[in-house]
PDB file of C-alpha atoms in Angstrom:
ATOM      1  CA  MET T 143      76.799 109.132  17.855  1.00 80.00           C
ATOM      2  CA  ILE T 144      75.890 105.684  19.194  1.00 90.00           C
ATOM      3  CA  SER T 145      75.465 103.029  16.511  1.00 94.00           C
ATOM      4  CA  ALA T 146      72.172 101.082  16.538  1.00 97.00           C
ATOM      5  CA  TYR T 147      71.803  97.514  15.275  1.00 97.00           C
ATOM      6  CA  ARG T 148      68.622  95.533  14.782  1.00 97.00           C
ATOM      7  CA  THR T 149      68.992  91.873  15.662  1.00 98.00           C
ATOM      8  CA  THR T 150      67.012  88.975  17.154  1.00 98.00           C
ATOM      9  CA  LEU T 151      66.736  86.874  20.280  1.00 98.00           C
ATOM     10  CA  VAL T 152      68.354  83.440  19.865  1.00 98.00           C
ATOM     11  CA  ALA T 153      67.509  81.880  23.246  1.00 98.00           C
ATOM     12  CA  LYS T 154      66.653  82.641  26.848  1.00 97.00           C
ATOM     13  CA  ALA T 155      66.952  80.546  29.998  1.00 97.00           C
ATOM     14  CA  GLN T 156      66.835  80.881  33.759  1.00 96.00           C
ATOM     15  CA  VAL T 157      70.362  80.614  35.211  1.00 96.00           C
ATOM     16  CA  ALA T 158      69.713  81.477  38.883  1.00 96.00           C
ATOM     17  CA  GLU T 159      66.852  82.461  41.170  1.00 95.00           C
ATOM     18  CA  ASN T 160      64.752  85.041  39.282  1.00 94.00           C
ATOM     19  CA  THR T 161      67.725  85.577  36.964  1.00 96.00           C
ATOM     20  CA  TRP T 162      67.587  85.021  33.212  1.00 97.00           C
ATOM     21  CA  GLN T 163      70.161  84.859  30.472  1.00 97.00           C
ATOM     22  CA  PHE T 164      69.267  86.293  27.071  1.00 98.00           C
ATOM     23  CA  VAL T 165      71.220  85.175  24.008  1.00 98.00           C
ATOM     24  CA  VAL T 166      71.142  87.732  21.198  1.00 98.00           C
ATOM     25  CA  ARG T 167      72.482  87.261  17.688  1.00 98.00           C
ATOM     26  CA  THR T 168      75.616  89.370  17.201  1.00 98.00           C
ATOM     27  CA  PRO T 169      74.800  91.950  14.516  1.00 97.00           C
ATOM     28  CA  PRO T 170      77.085  92.131  11.461  1.00 95.00           C
ATOM     29  CA  ARG T 171      80.018  94.544  11.949  1.00 94.00           C
ATOM     30  CA  PHE T 172      79.309  94.858  15.687  1.00 97.00           C
ATOM     31  CA  THR T 173      82.514  94.764  17.755  1.00 96.00           C
ATOM     32  CA  PHE T 174      83.235  95.425  21.427  1.00 97.00           C
ATOM     33  CA  ARG T 175      85.865  95.047  24.143  1.00 95.00           C
ATOM     34  CA  ALA T 176      85.381  92.587  26.989  1.00 96.00           C
ATOM     35  CA  GLY T 177      83.715  94.445  29.860  1.00 95.00           C
ATOM     36  CA  GLN T 178      81.723  96.966  27.805  1.00 95.00           C
ATOM     37  CA  TYR T 179      77.959  97.521  27.772  1.00 96.00           C
ATOM     38  CA  VAL T 180      75.214  98.452  25.319  1.00 97.00           C
ATOM     39  CA  PHE T 181      71.708  99.883  25.433  1.00 97.00           C
ATOM     40  CA  LEU T 182      68.974  97.382  24.611  1.00 97.00           C
ATOM     41  CA  ASP T 183      65.728  98.678  23.109  1.00 97.00           C
ATOM     42  CA  PHE T 184      62.634  97.335  21.396  1.00 96.00           C
ATOM     43  CA  THR T 185      61.042  98.056  18.027  1.00 93.00           C
ATOM     44  CA  GLN T 186      57.576  97.308  19.389  1.00 90.00           C
ATOM     45  CA  PRO T 187      57.570  97.346  23.207  1.00 93.00           C
ATOM     46  CA  LYS T 188      54.546  95.712  24.825  1.00 92.00           C
ATOM     47  CA  TYR T 189      54.901  97.586  28.124  1.00 94.00           C
ATOM     48  CA  SER T 190      55.738 101.180  29.036  1.00 91.00           C
ATOM     49  CA  ASP T 191      56.260 103.278  32.149  1.00 90.00           C
ATOM     50  CA  ALA T 192      57.771 106.634  33.052  1.00 89.00           C
ATOM     51  CA  ARG T 193      61.299 105.505  32.174  1.00 89.00           C
ATOM     52  CA  PRO T 194      62.769 105.263  28.641  1.00 87.00           C
ATOM     53  CA  SER T 195      62.126 102.005  26.813  1.00 89.00           C
ATOM     54  CA  MET T 196      65.847 101.223  26.559  1.00 92.00           C
ATOM     55  CA  ARG T 197      68.230 100.236  29.341  1.00 93.00           C
ATOM     56  CA  ALA T 198      72.002  99.901  29.702  1.00 94.00           C
ATOM     57  CA  MET T 199      73.069  96.256  29.913  1.00 95.00           C
ATOM     58  CA  SER T 200      76.580  94.879  30.341  1.00 96.00           C
ATOM     59  CA  ILE T 201      77.622  92.226  27.847  1.00 97.00           C
ATOM     60  CA  ALA T 202      78.267  88.908  29.570  1.00 97.00           C
ATOM     61  CA  SER T 203      79.888  87.244  26.564  1.00 98.00           C
ATOM     62  CA  ALA T 204      83.437  87.652  25.323  1.00 98.00           C
ATOM     63  CA  PRO T 205      84.078  89.206  21.894  1.00 98.00           C
ATOM     64  CA  GLU T 206      85.284  85.796  20.712  1.00 98.00           C
ATOM     65  CA  GLU T 207      81.948  84.062  21.460  1.00 98.00           C
ATOM     66  CA  GLU T 208      79.333  83.564  18.740  1.00 97.00           C
ATOM     67  CA  HIS T 209      76.448  85.483  20.319  1.00 98.00           C
ATOM     68  CA  LEU T 210      75.899  88.330  22.776  1.00 98.00           C
ATOM     69  CA  LEU T 211      74.846  87.273  26.279  1.00 98.00           C
ATOM     70  CA  PHE T 212      72.938  89.426  28.762  1.00 98.00           C
ATOM     71  CA  LEU T 213      71.968  88.647  32.342  1.00 97.00           C
ATOM     72  CA  MET T 214      68.971  90.178  34.100  1.00 95.00           C
ATOM     73  CA  ARG T 215      66.988  89.783  37.311  1.00 93.00           C
ATOM     74  CA  LEU T 216      63.298  90.164  36.604  1.00 90.00           C
ATOM     75  CA  SER T 217      61.156  92.908  38.130  1.00 90.00           C
ATOM     76  CA  ASP T 218      57.972  94.857  37.385  1.00 90.00           C
ATOM     77  CA  SER T 219      59.722  97.580  35.360  1.00 93.00           C
ATOM     78  CA  ALA T 220      58.452  97.969  31.802  1.00 95.00           C
ATOM     79  CA  PHE T 221      61.901  97.239  30.354  1.00 96.00           C
ATOM     80  CA  LYS T 222      62.292  93.971  32.224  1.00 94.00           C
ATOM     81  CA  LYS T 223      58.723  92.929  31.442  1.00 95.00           C
ATOM     82  CA  ASN T 224      59.476  93.573  27.768  1.00 96.00           C
ATOM     83  CA  MET T 225      62.618  91.462  28.012  1.00 96.00           C
ATOM     84  CA  ALA T 226      60.742  88.658  29.749  1.00 95.00           C
ATOM     85  CA  ALA T 227      58.039  88.752  27.055  1.00 95.00           C
ATOM     86  CA  LEU T 228      60.547  88.643  24.192  1.00 96.00           C
ATOM     87  CA  GLN T 229      60.306  85.403  22.210  1.00 96.00           C
ATOM     88  CA  VAL T 230      62.994  83.614  20.205  1.00 98.00           C
ATOM     89  CA  GLY T 231      63.240  85.168  16.753  1.00 97.00           C
ATOM     90  CA  GLU T 232      61.720  88.493  17.796  1.00 97.00           C
ATOM     91  CA  GLU T 233      63.587  91.703  17.120  1.00 97.00           C
ATOM     92  CA  ILE T 234      65.638  93.703  19.604  1.00 97.00           C
ATOM     93  CA  VAL T 235      67.837  96.758  19.100  1.00 98.00           C
ATOM     94  CA  VAL T 236      71.450  96.886  20.322  1.00 98.00           C
ATOM     95  CA  LYS T 237      72.946 100.377  20.723  1.00 97.00           C
ATOM     96  CA  GLY T 238      76.642 100.787  21.414  1.00 96.00           C
ATOM     97  CA  PRO T 239      79.059  99.573  22.581  1.00 96.00           C
ATOM     98  CA  LEU T 240      80.078 101.909  25.399  1.00 94.00           C
ATOM     99  CA  GLY T 241      82.027 101.803  28.645  1.00 90.00           C
ATOM    100  CA  HIS T 242      85.509 102.006  30.095  1.00 81.00           C
ATOM    101  CA  VAL T 243      85.606  98.685  31.959  1.00 84.00           C
ATOM    102  CA  ALA T 244      88.359  96.666  30.280  1.00 87.00           C
ATOM    103  CA  LEU T 245      91.298  94.490  31.237  1.00 92.00           C
ATOM    104  CA  PRO T 246      94.618  96.306  31.773  1.00 92.00           C
ATOM    105  CA  LYS T 247      96.996  96.428  28.826  1.00 90.00           C
ATOM    106  CA  ASP T 248      99.773  95.106  31.054  1.00 91.00           C
ATOM    107  CA  LEU T 249      99.396  91.327  30.632  1.00 89.00           C
ATOM    108  CA  HIS T 250     101.331  90.720  33.859  1.00 90.00           C
ATOM    109  CA  MET T 251      99.068  92.893  36.036  1.00 93.00           C
ATOM    110  CA  PRO T 252      97.018  90.683  38.421  1.00 96.00           C
ATOM    111  CA  VAL T 253      93.278  91.348  38.263  1.00 97.00           C
ATOM    112  CA  VAL T 254      90.847  91.227  41.205  1.00 98.00           C
ATOM    113  CA  LEU T 255      87.146  91.194  40.291  1.00 98.00           C
ATOM    114  CA  ILE T 256      84.845  92.099  43.204  1.00 98.00           C
ATOM    115  CA  VAL T 257      81.248  91.673  42.129  1.00 98.00           C
ATOM    116  CA  ALA T 258      77.741  91.138  43.485  1.00 97.00           C
ATOM    117  CA  GLY T 259      74.658  89.605  41.886  1.00 95.00           C
ATOM    118  CA  VAL T 260      74.229  90.309  38.175  1.00 95.00           C
ATOM    119  CA  GLY T 261      77.384  92.404  38.377  1.00 94.00           C
ATOM    120  CA  ILE T 262      79.005  89.143  37.283  1.00 97.00           C
ATOM    121  CA  THR T 263      78.229  90.031  33.648  1.00 96.00           C
ATOM    122  CA  PRO T 264      81.266  92.185  32.717  1.00 96.00           C
ATOM    123  CA  ALA T 265      83.456  89.919  34.867  1.00 97.00           C
ATOM    124  CA  ARG T 266      82.333  86.880  32.895  1.00 97.00           C
ATOM    125  CA  SER T 267      83.039  88.733  29.637  1.00 97.00           C
ATOM    126  CA  MET T 268      86.595  89.565  30.691  1.00 97.00           C
ATOM    127  CA  MET T 269      87.355  86.106  32.049  1.00 97.00           C
ATOM    128  CA  MET T 270      85.977  84.320  28.979  1.00 97.00           C
ATOM    129  CA  HIS T 271      88.078  86.641  26.832  1.00 97.00           C
ATOM    130  CA  GLU T 272      91.124  85.438  28.762  1.00 96.00           C
ATOM    131  CA  VAL T 273      90.071  81.806  28.341  1.00 97.00           C
ATOM    132  CA  LEU T 274      89.462  82.097  24.603  1.00 97.00           C
ATOM    133  CA  THR T 275      92.643  84.061  23.874  1.00 96.00           C
ATOM    134  CA  GLY T 276      94.890  81.890  26.032  1.00 94.00           C
ATOM    135  CA  GLY T 277      95.563  84.658  28.549  1.00 90.00           C
ATOM    136  CA  ALA T 278      97.906  83.800  31.420  1.00 91.00           C
ATOM    137  CA  ARG T 279      97.304  86.720  33.784  1.00 94.00           C
ATOM    138  CA  SER T 280      96.362  86.107  37.437  1.00 96.00           C
ATOM    139  CA  ILE T 281      92.634  86.596  38.117  1.00 97.00           C
ATOM    140  CA  THR T 282      90.841  86.464  41.458  1.00 98.00           C
ATOM    141  CA  LEU T 283      87.032  86.599  41.480  1.00 98.00           C
ATOM    142  CA  LEU T 284      85.207  87.473  44.710  1.00 98.00           C
ATOM    143  CA  TYR T 285      81.492  87.001  44.013  1.00 98.00           C
ATOM    144  CA  SER T 286      78.860  87.974  46.589  1.00 98.00           C
ATOM    145  CA  ASN T 287      75.255  86.729  46.665  1.00 97.00           C
ATOM    146  CA  LYS T 288      72.623  86.323  49.351  1.00 97.00           C
ATOM    147  CA  TYR T 289      71.904  82.629  48.733  1.00 97.00           C
ATOM    148  CA  GLU T 290      73.495  79.806  46.762  1.00 96.00           C
ATOM    149  CA  SER T 291      70.465  79.736  44.467  1.00 96.00           C
ATOM    150  CA  ASP T 292      71.232  83.350  43.489  1.00 97.00           C
ATOM    151  CA  ILE T 293      74.646  82.527  42.005  1.00 97.00           C
ATOM    152  CA  ALA T 294      74.686  82.831  38.220  1.00 97.00           C
ATOM    153  CA  TYR T 295      77.121  80.597  36.290  1.00 96.00           C
ATOM    154  CA  HIS T 296      78.300  78.983  39.536  1.00 96.00           C
ATOM    155  CA  HIS T 297      79.583  75.715  38.027  1.00 95.00           C
ATOM    156  CA  ASP T 298      81.110  77.425  35.001  1.00 96.00           C
ATOM    157  CA  LEU T 299      82.906  79.969  37.173  1.00 97.00           C
ATOM    158  CA  ALA T 300      84.245  77.256  39.463  1.00 97.00           C
ATOM    159  CA  THR T 301      85.740  75.333  36.534  1.00 96.00           C
ATOM    160  CA  LEU T 302      87.122  78.061  34.274  1.00 96.00           C
ATOM    161  CA  PRO T 303      90.271  76.743  32.542  1.00 95.00           C
ATOM    162  CA  LEU T 304      92.557  79.604  33.521  1.00 94.00           C
ATOM    163  CA  ALA T 305      96.144  78.977  34.594  1.00 91.00           C
ATOM    164  CA  HIS T 306      96.180  81.442  37.495  1.00 95.00           C
ATOM    165  CA  TYR T 307      92.619  81.764  38.731  1.00 97.00           C
ATOM    166  CA  ARG T 308      90.955  81.846  42.143  1.00 98.00           C
ATOM    167  CA  TYR T 309      87.158  81.695  42.511  1.00 98.00           C
ATOM    168  CA  VAL T 310      85.806  82.964  45.850  1.00 98.00           C
ATOM    169  CA  PRO T 311      82.008  82.866  46.103  1.00 98.00           C
ATOM    170  CA  THR T 312      80.527  84.212  49.331  1.00 98.00           C
ATOM    171  CA  LEU T 313      76.969  84.092  50.690  1.00 98.00           C
ATOM    172  CA  THR T 314      75.578  86.772  52.988  1.00 97.00           C
ATOM    173  CA  ARG T 315      72.340  85.097  54.153  1.00 96.00           C
ATOM    174  CA  GLU T 316      72.620  81.363  53.439  1.00 92.00           C
ATOM    175  CA  ASP T 317      72.018  79.147  56.495  1.00 88.00           C
ATOM    176  CA  GLY T 318      72.400  75.758  54.830  1.00 89.00           C
ATOM    177  CA  PRO T 319      75.520  73.712  54.055  1.00 94.00           C
ATOM    178  CA  TRP T 320      78.102  75.662  52.093  1.00 95.00           C
ATOM    179  CA  ASP T 321      81.814  75.135  51.429  1.00 92.00           C
ATOM    180  CA  GLY T 322      82.670  78.698  50.402  1.00 93.00           C
ATOM    181  CA  GLU T 323      83.013  81.983  52.240  1.00 97.00           C
ATOM    182  CA  ARG T 324      80.177  83.516  54.258  1.00 97.00           C
ATOM    183  CA  GLY T 325      79.441  87.166  54.903  1.00 97.00           C
ATOM    184  CA  ARG T 326      80.012  90.418  53.106  1.00 97.00           C
ATOM    185  CA  ILE T 327      83.267  90.991  51.269  1.00 98.00           C
ATOM    186  CA  ASP T 328      85.573  92.950  53.556  1.00 98.00           C
ATOM    187  CA  ALA T 329      89.260  93.732  53.917  1.00 97.00           C
ATOM    188  CA  ALA T 330      89.991  90.485  55.751  1.00 97.00           C
ATOM    189  CA  MET T 331      88.341  88.363  53.044  1.00 98.00           C
ATOM    190  CA  ILE T 332      90.184  90.184  50.281  1.00 98.00           C
ATOM    191  CA  ALA T 333      93.496  89.768  52.114  1.00 97.00           C
ATOM    192  CA  ARG T 334      92.883  86.017  52.541  1.00 97.00           C
ATOM    193  CA  HIS T 335      92.577  85.451  48.806  1.00 97.00           C
ATOM    194  CA  VAL T 336      94.698  88.140  47.114  1.00 96.00           C
ATOM    195  CA  ASP T 337      98.400  87.360  47.387  1.00 91.00           C
ATOM    196  CA  ASP T 338      99.655  90.927  46.950  1.00 91.00           C
ATOM    197  CA  VAL T 339      96.892  93.431  47.705  1.00 93.00           C
ATOM    198  CA  SER T 340      98.909  96.437  46.577  1.00 89.00           C
ATOM    199  CA  ASN T 341      99.941  94.910  43.243  1.00 91.00           C
ATOM    200  CA  ALA T 342      96.663  94.362  41.379  1.00 95.00           C
ATOM    201  CA  MET T 343      94.018  96.101  39.319  1.00 97.00           C
ATOM    202  CA  TYR T 344      90.588  96.016  40.984  1.00 97.00           C
ATOM    203  CA  TYR T 345      87.197  95.973  39.250  1.00 97.00           C
ATOM    204  CA  VAL T 346      84.162  96.536  41.481  1.00 97.00           C
ATOM    205  CA  VAL T 347      80.749  95.842  39.941  1.00 96.00           C
ATOM    206  CA  GLY T 348      77.348  95.870  41.617  1.00 94.00           C
ATOM    207  CA  MET T 349      74.529  97.994  42.931  1.00 93.00           C
ATOM    208  CA  LYS T 350      75.231 101.405  44.452  1.00 93.00           C
ATOM    209  CA  GLU T 351      75.343 100.236  48.081  1.00 95.00           C
ATOM    210  CA  PHE T 352      77.801  97.448  47.250  1.00 96.00           C
ATOM    211  CA  VAL T 353      80.052  99.735  45.217  1.00 96.00           C
ATOM    212  CA  THR T 354      80.061 102.353  48.001  1.00 96.00           C
ATOM    213  CA  SER T 355      80.999  99.721  50.580  1.00 97.00           C
ATOM    214  CA  MET T 356      83.827  98.359  48.429  1.00 97.00           C
ATOM    215  CA  ARG T 357      85.092 101.866  47.727  1.00 97.00           C
ATOM    216  CA  GLU T 358      85.448 102.421  51.486  1.00 97.00           C
ATOM    217  CA  THR T 359      87.005  98.989  52.054  1.00 98.00           C
ATOM    218  CA  LEU T 360      89.658  99.409  49.366  1.00 97.00           C
ATOM    219  CA  ALA T 361      90.443 102.916  50.635  1.00 97.00           C
ATOM    220  CA  GLN T 362      91.019 101.468  54.121  1.00 96.00           C
ATOM    221  CA  MET T 363      93.373  98.943  52.534  1.00 96.00           C
ATOM    222  CA  HIS T 364      95.291 101.830  50.919  1.00 95.00           C
ATOM    223  CA  VAL T 365      94.647 100.616  47.378  1.00 96.00           C
ATOM    224  CA  PRO T 366      95.365 103.602  45.076  1.00 94.00           C
ATOM    225  CA  THR T 367      92.308 104.953  43.271  1.00 93.00           C
ATOM    226  CA  THR T 368      94.264 104.618  40.023  1.00 94.00           C
ATOM    227  CA  ARG T 369      94.160 100.834  40.561  1.00 95.00           C
ATOM    228  CA  ILE T 370      90.345 100.641  40.918  1.00 96.00           C
ATOM    229  CA  ILE T 371      87.574 100.734  38.329  1.00 94.00           C
ATOM    230  CA  PHE T 372      83.992 101.000  39.601  1.00 94.00           C
ATOM    231  CA  ASP T 373      80.904  99.967  37.638  1.00 87.00           C
ATOM    232  CA  ASN T 374      77.690 100.967  39.403  1.00 82.00           C
ATOM    233  CA  PHE T 375      74.688  98.882  38.302  1.00 70.00           C
ATOM    234  CA  GLY T 376      72.338 101.139  40.298  1.00 55.00           C
TER     235      GLY T 376
END
């Protein structure tokens, strides 16, 4: 049975184009592993549609951080309208945690995070866990967005204090000045930034189309399926 916790919204702020961060007070006795998700629900939802009032949301914060962070792109769905309408101090229900996305137990196993859009949330959780626990594993983050304005946590990701860390943002539609990669993540881009493609654990997070594309790309690169964890946000 999934545990349910009533808690409150601490803060909310826009962190990228049409993308908002929600800071939720960590309920007493609530624990989770970096990379997991919860269901968020409302005690008194203002909007409703044909879908359930609750929605699965990856936790963007590390277990060592004070509050729970969630990242969401706004839309006309009832759930997202309810989240957008939520005011500081108002109640929200956290159900969980759930999920199998977690860092490998082998502390020497290099990690490659391949994410798109708000798929950055479990990646941020895992990387902040490494920062706050003094982890020394090698981490490479390939982060795809359409435009620079879409990138959530861009400055923070570029300056993470990790000993063995490579940040590779790429833009698929940006026409303006840009110092990073351009285009969709493919085998050539991965090979340019991952020192030993065959010796790493891969985490792929994004919408269904992105995950499907990365599944095919990693298969072409002969990465064993046992070395890949997929998290479909679709």
